[in-house]
XYZ file of C-alpha atoms in Angstrom:
491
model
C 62.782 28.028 196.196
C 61.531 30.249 198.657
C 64.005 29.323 201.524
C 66.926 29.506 198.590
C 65.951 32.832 197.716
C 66.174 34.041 201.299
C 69.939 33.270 201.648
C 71.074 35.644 199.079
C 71.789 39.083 200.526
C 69.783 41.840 199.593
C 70.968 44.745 197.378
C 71.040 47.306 200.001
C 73.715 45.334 201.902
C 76.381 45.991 198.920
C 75.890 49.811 199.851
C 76.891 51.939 202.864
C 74.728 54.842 203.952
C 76.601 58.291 203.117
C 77.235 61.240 205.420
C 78.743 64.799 204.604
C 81.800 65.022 206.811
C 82.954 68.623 207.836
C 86.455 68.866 208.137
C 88.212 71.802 209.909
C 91.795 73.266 209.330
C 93.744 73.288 212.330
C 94.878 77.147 213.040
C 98.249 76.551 212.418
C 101.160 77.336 209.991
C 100.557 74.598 207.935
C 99.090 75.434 204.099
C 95.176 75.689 204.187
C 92.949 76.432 201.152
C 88.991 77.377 200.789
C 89.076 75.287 197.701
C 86.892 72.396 197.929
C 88.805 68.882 197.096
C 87.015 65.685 196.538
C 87.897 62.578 199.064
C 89.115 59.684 197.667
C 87.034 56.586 198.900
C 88.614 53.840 201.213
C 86.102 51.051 200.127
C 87.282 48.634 197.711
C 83.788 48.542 196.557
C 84.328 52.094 194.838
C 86.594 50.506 192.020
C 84.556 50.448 188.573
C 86.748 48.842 185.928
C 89.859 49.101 187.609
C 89.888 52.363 188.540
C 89.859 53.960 191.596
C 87.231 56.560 191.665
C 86.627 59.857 194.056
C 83.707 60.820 196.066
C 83.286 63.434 197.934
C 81.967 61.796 200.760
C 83.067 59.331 203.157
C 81.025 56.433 204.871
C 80.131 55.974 207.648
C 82.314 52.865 208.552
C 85.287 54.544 207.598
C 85.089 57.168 210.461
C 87.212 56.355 213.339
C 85.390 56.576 216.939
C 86.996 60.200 217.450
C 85.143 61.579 214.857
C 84.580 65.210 217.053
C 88.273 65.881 216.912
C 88.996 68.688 214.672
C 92.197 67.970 211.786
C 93.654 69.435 209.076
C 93.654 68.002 205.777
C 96.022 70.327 204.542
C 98.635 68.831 207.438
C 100.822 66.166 205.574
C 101.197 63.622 208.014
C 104.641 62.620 210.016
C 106.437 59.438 209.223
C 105.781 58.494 212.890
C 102.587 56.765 212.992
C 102.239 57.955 216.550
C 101.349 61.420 215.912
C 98.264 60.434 213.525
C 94.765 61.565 214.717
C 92.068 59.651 214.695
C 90.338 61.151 211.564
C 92.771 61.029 208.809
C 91.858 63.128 206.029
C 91.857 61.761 202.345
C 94.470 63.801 201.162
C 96.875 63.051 203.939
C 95.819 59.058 202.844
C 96.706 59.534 199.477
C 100.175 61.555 200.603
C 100.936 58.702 203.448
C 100.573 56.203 200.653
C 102.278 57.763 198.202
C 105.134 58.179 200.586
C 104.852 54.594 202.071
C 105.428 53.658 205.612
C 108.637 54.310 207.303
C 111.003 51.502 207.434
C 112.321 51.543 210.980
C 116.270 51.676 211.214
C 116.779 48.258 212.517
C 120.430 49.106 214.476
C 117.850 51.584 216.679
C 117.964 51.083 220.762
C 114.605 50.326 221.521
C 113.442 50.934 224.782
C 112.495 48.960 227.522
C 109.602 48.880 229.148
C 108.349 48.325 232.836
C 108.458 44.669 232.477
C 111.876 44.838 230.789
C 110.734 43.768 227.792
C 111.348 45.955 224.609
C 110.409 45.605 221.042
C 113.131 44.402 218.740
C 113.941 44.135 214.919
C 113.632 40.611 214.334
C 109.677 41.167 214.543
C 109.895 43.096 210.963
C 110.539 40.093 209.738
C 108.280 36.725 209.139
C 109.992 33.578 208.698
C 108.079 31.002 205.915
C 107.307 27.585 206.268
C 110.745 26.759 204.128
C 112.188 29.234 205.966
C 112.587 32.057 204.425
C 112.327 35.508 205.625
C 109.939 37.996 204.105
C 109.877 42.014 205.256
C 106.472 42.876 206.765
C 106.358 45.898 205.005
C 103.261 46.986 206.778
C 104.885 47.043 210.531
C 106.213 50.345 211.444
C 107.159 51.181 214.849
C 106.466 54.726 216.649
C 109.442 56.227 218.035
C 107.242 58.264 220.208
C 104.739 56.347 221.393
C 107.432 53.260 221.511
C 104.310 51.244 219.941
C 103.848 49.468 216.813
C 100.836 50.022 214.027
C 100.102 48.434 211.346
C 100.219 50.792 208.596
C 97.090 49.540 206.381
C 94.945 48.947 208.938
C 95.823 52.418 210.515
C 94.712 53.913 207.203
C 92.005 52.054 206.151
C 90.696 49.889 209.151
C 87.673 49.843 211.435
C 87.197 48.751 214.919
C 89.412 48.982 217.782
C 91.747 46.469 217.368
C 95.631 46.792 218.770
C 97.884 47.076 216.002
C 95.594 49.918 214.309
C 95.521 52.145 217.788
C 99.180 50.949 218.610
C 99.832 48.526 221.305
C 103.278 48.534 223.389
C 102.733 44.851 224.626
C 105.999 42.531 223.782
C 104.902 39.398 225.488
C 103.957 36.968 222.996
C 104.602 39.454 220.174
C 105.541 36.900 217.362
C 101.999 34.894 217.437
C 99.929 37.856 217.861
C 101.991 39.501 214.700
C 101.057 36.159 212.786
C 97.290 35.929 213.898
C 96.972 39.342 212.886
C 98.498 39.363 209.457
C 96.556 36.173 208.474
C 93.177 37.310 209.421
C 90.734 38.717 207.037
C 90.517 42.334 208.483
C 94.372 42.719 207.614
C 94.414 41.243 204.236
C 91.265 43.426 203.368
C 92.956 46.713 204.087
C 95.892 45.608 202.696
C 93.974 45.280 199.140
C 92.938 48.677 199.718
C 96.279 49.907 200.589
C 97.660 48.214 197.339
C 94.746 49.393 194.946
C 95.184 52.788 196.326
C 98.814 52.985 195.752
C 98.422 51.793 192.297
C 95.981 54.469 191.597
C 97.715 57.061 192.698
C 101.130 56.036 190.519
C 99.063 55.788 187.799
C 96.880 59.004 188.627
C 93.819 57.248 188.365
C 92.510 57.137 191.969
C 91.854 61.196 192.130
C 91.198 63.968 189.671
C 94.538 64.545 187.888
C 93.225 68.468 187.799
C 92.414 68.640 191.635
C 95.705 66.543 192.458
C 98.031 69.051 190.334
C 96.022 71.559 192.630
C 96.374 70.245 196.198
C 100.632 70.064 195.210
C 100.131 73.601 194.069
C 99.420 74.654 196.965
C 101.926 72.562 199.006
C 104.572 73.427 197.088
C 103.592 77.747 197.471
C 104.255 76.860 200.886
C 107.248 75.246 200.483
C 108.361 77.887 198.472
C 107.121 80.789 201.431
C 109.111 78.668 203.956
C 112.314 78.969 201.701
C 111.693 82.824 201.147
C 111.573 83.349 204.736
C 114.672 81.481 205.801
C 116.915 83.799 203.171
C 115.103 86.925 204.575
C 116.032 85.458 208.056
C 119.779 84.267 207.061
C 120.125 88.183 205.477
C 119.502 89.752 208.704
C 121.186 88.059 210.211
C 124.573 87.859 208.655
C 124.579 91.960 208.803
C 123.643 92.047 212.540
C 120.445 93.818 211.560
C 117.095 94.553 213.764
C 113.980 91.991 212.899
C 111.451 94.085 214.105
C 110.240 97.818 214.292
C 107.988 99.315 216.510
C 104.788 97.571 215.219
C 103.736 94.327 213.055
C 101.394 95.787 210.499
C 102.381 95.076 207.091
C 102.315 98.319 205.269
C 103.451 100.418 208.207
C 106.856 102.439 207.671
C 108.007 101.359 211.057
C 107.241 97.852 210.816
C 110.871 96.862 211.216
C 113.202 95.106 208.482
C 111.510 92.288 208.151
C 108.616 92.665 207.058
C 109.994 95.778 204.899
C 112.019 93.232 203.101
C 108.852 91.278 202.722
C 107.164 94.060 201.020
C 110.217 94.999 198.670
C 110.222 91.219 197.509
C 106.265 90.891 197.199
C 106.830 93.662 194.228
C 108.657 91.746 191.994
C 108.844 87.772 193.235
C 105.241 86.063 192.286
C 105.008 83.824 195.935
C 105.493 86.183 198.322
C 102.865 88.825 196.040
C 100.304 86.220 196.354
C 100.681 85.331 199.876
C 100.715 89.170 200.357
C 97.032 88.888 198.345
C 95.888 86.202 200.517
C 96.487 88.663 203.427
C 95.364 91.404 202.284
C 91.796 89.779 201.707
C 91.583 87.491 204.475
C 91.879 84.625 202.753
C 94.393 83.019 205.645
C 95.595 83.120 208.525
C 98.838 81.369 208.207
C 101.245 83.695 207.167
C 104.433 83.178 208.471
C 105.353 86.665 209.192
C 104.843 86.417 213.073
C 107.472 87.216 215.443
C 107.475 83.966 217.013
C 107.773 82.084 213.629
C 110.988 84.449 213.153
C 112.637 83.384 216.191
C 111.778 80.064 215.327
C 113.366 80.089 212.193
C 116.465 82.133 213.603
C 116.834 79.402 215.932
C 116.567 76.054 213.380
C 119.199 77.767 211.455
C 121.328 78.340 214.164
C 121.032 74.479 215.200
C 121.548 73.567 211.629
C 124.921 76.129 211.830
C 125.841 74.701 215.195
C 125.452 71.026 213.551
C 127.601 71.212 210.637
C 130.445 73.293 212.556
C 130.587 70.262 215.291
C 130.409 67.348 212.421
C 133.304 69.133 211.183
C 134.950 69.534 214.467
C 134.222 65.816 215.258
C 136.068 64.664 211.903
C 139.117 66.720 212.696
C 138.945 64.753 216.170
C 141.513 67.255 218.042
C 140.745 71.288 219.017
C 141.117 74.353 221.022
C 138.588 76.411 222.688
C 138.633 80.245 223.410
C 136.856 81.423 226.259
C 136.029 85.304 227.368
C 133.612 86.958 229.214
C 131.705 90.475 229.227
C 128.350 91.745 230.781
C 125.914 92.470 228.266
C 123.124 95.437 228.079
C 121.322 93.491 230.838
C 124.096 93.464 233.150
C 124.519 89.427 232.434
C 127.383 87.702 232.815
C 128.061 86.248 229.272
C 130.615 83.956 228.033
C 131.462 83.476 224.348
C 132.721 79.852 223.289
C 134.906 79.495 220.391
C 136.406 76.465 219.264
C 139.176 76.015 216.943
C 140.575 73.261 214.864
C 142.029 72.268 211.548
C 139.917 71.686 208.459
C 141.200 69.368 205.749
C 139.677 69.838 202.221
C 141.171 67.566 200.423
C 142.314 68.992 197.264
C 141.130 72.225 198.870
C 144.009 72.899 201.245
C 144.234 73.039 205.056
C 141.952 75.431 206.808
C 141.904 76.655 210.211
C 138.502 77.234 211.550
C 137.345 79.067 214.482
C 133.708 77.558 215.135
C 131.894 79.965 217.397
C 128.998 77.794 219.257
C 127.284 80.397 221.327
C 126.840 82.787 224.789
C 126.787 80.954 228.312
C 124.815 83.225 230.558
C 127.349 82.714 234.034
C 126.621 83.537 237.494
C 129.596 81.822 238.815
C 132.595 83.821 237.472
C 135.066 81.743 239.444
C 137.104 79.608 237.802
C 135.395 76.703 238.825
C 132.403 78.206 237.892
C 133.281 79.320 234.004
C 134.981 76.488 233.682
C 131.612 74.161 234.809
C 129.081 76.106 232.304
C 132.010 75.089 229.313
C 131.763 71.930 230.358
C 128.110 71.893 230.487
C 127.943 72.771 226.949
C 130.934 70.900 225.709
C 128.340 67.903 226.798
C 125.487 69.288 225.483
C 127.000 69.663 221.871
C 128.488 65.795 222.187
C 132.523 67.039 221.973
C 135.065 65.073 223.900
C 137.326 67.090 226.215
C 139.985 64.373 226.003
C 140.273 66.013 222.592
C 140.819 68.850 223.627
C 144.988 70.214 222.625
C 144.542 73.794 223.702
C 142.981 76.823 225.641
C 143.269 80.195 225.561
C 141.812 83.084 227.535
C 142.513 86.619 228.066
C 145.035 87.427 231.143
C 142.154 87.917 233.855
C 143.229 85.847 237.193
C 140.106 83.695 237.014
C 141.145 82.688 233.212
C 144.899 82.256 233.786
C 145.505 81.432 237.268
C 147.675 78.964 237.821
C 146.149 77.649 241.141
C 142.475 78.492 240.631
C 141.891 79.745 237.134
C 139.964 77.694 233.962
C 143.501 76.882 232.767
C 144.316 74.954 235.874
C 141.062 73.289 236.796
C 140.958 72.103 232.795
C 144.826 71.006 232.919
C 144.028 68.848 235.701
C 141.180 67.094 233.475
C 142.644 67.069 230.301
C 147.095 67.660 230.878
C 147.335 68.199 227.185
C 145.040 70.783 226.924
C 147.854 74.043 226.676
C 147.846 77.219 227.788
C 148.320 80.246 225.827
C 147.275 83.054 226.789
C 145.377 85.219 223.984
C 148.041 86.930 221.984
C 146.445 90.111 221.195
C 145.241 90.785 224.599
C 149.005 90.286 226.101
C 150.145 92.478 223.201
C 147.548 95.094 224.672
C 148.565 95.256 227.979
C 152.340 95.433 227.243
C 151.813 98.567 225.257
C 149.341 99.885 227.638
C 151.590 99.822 230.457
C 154.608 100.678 228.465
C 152.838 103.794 227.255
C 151.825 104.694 230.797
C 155.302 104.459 232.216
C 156.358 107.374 229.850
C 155.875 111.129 230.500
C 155.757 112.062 227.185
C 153.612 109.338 226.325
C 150.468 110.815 228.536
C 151.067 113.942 228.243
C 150.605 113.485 224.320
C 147.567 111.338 224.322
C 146.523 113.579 227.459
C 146.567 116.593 224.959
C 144.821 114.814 222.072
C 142.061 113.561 224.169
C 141.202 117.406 225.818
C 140.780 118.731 222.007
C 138.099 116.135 221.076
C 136.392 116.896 224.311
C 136.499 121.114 223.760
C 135.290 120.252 220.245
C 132.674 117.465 220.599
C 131.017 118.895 223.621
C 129.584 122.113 221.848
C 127.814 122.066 218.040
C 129.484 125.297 217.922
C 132.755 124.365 218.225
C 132.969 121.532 215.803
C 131.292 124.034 212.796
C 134.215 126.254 213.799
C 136.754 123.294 213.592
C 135.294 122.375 210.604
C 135.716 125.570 208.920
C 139.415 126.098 209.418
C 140.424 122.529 209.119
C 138.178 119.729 207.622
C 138.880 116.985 209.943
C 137.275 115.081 212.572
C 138.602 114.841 216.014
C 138.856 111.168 217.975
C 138.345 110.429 221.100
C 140.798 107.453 222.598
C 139.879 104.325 223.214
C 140.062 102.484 227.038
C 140.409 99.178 226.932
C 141.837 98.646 222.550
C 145.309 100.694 222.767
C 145.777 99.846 219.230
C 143.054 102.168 218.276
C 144.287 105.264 219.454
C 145.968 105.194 215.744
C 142.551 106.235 214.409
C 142.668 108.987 217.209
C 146.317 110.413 216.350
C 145.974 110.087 212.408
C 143.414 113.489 211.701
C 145.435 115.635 213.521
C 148.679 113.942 211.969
């Protein structure tokens, strides 16, 4: 009796010792919170009546060996399993799972590696006995790391075994992917993974309350995020100045941006809380910093940039305008326009002029403008062999027949035409035209010296003002078509 006794395990064994685990938030602009929210357990052993239940501390088996690196559990986790830390926060388990893993596009190049070898689709798949073929839905591959995890174990396993740290050896994949999903480790934290899930559809495997809370407050960030792109795309659309001589919020001179954060924390409820949060320390990710506002001006300029090539792309053919001008900082810059047609369907025929950005040039040959184009013309994925026209202004290194971009681009593409810009032509023909007549000079001669005599002196212009209520024009250089708005006061 004695010896039979001994065999069964003792009580203690059925429990794991418990140990507060301090999590920190990652200083970053991700949504943190001094609110306290309970863990949800990995162990199956937590389940009382078939429900999942919450503790608020983890054990001690469940914490990876990297248990000094700092995380946030705020941080929803990627789809790519290769940028998961070691410690994996509750919440982010309960978001990963909710989401599931990533199902790898199978049509996707993988890489090779050093050995040639490369990882390839047919391994998502395990073929039964009868033959059959049955997803591993568990396998997800890490574009990344170009190494496969297994998702469960990732989540809930212990130990240092391959598929839960990611391993990048293909040799002999298929058996080690079979040994591995038949053991007892696997199948163990794939009952977790499964009870988990079902909890969390069924909102039993965490506080409904402190759930509701933790998407409150992912979904105010959301929402802060949203705010700040419209401020962003406002500015921007009116060619308006971010930022003012300071940063501080509350500061008359802190620039348009954060003005218009102000004037929109008065009446919309988000941005008034954030503005709260600030105001009494309670965070430090706000969003409001100048390098999170070029950030932003820059994703939606890629996501501008995008949409105008997809549509270029489906009307297959275009043209491209090219000019140059030297900026504030004496840089070479030239603009890149491209034009093409734009079918809408029911919506008509458009004809778009896409503009895709400023090449800074140093070369202002025309080999040299003509390599930065195509540089770009790479970069954004268009084909010059679809190219049908070009047109520049009527500089030599544009037009040139021998050695400007119109003859070093005919001899790429030869049914990519030349026409030279229209309005600029039109310019020069009445420039020169005008500057070939006598009376022609003399009479924009004579309207030019009376804006100088009155603009140069305060005096003089409240004296012109109080005979005749007009304001003089000076003429414009390089536009001749503006000297209309220079001959129409005195007219």
């Amino acid at each position: 009796m004695q010896k039979e006794l001994e065999k069964i395990p003792k009580l203690s064994t059925y429990f794991a010792l418990q140990s507060n685990v301090q999590v920190q938030a990652h200083e970053t602009d991700s949504a943190s919170s001094e609110e306290s929210y309970p863990e949800v357990s990995r162990s199956a052993s937590s389940e009382v009546e078939g429900e999942a239940s919450c503790s608020t501390k983890q054990t001690v088996t469940d914490i990876p060996a990297a248990a000094g690196k700092e995380v946030s559990e705020s941080e929803p986790l990627t789809d790519d399993p290769g940028d998961w830390l070691s410690i994996i926060s509750d919440r982010q388990v309960c978001d990963i799972v909710a989401r599931g893993p990533l199902q790898q596009n199978e049509s996707y190049e993988f890489p090779f590696n050093e050995e040639r070898r490369r990882f390839t689709s047919t391994h998502f798949y395990r073929t039964m006995a009868n033959g059959e073929k049955i997803r591993r839905s568990w396998l997800m591959y890490s574009v990344q790391k170009d190494a496969i995890f297994c998702f469960c174990c990732k989540l809930f396993g212990t130990g240092d075994i391959p598929l839960r740290r990611g391993t990048s050896a293909w040799k002999a994949l298929s058996k080690r992917l079979q040994q591995h999903e038949t053991g007892k480790s696997h199948q163990d934290c794939r009952v977790k993974w499964f009870d988990l899930r079902s909890g969390i559809v069924n909102r039993t495997s965490i506080d409904h309350l402190e759930l509701q809370a933790f998407l409150k407050e992912r979904d105010f960030w959301r929402n802060v995020v949203k705010r700040m792109v419209d401020v962003i795309i406002f500015l921007s659309e009116r060619n308006l100045a971010f930022r003012g001589s300071n940063e501080k919020l509350g500061d008359p001179s802190n620039g348009n941006f954060l003005g218009l954060f102000e004037l929109l924390a008065k009446y919309d409820t988000v941005l008034s809380e954030l503005l709260q949060r600030i105001k009494k320390a309670e965070t430090s990710v706000q969003y409001l910093s100048p390098q999170i506002q070029n950030e932003l001006i820059q994703l939606v300029a890629s996501n501008i940039q995008e949409a105008n090539i997809a549509q270029l792309k489906k009307a297959k053919y275009y043209s491209v305008i090219l000019d140059c001008t030297p900026d504030v900082s004496h840089e070479e810059q030239m603009s890149v326009v491209l034009r093409f047609v734009e079918c809408n369907g029911e919506g008509g025929v458009n004809i778009r002029e896409a503009f895709v950005g400023f090449l800074n040039v140093h070369d202002t040959t025309g080999v040299g403008l003509l390599e930065a184009f195509l540089e770009k013309a790479n970069n954004l994925g268009i084909d010059i062999a679809d190219m049908r026209g070009q047109a520049y202004d009527n500089g030599a290194n544009m037009r040139g027949k021998n050695k400007g971009v119109q003859a070093h681009m005919l001899e790429i593409n030869d049914r990519a035409l030349y026409v030279p810009c229209g309005a600029h032509t039109w310019n020069l023909v009445i420039s020169h035209a005008a500057k070939s007549s006598k009376y022609a000079v003399d009479f924009f001669g004579l309207i030019n010296r009376i804006h100088v005599i009155f603009s140069s002196s305060p005096s003089h212009w409240d004296i012109l003002q109080e005979h005749m209520p007009i304001s003089v024009k000076g003429l414009s250089d390089t536009r001749w078509e503006l000297r209309i708005d220079a001959v129409k006061p005195l007219r």
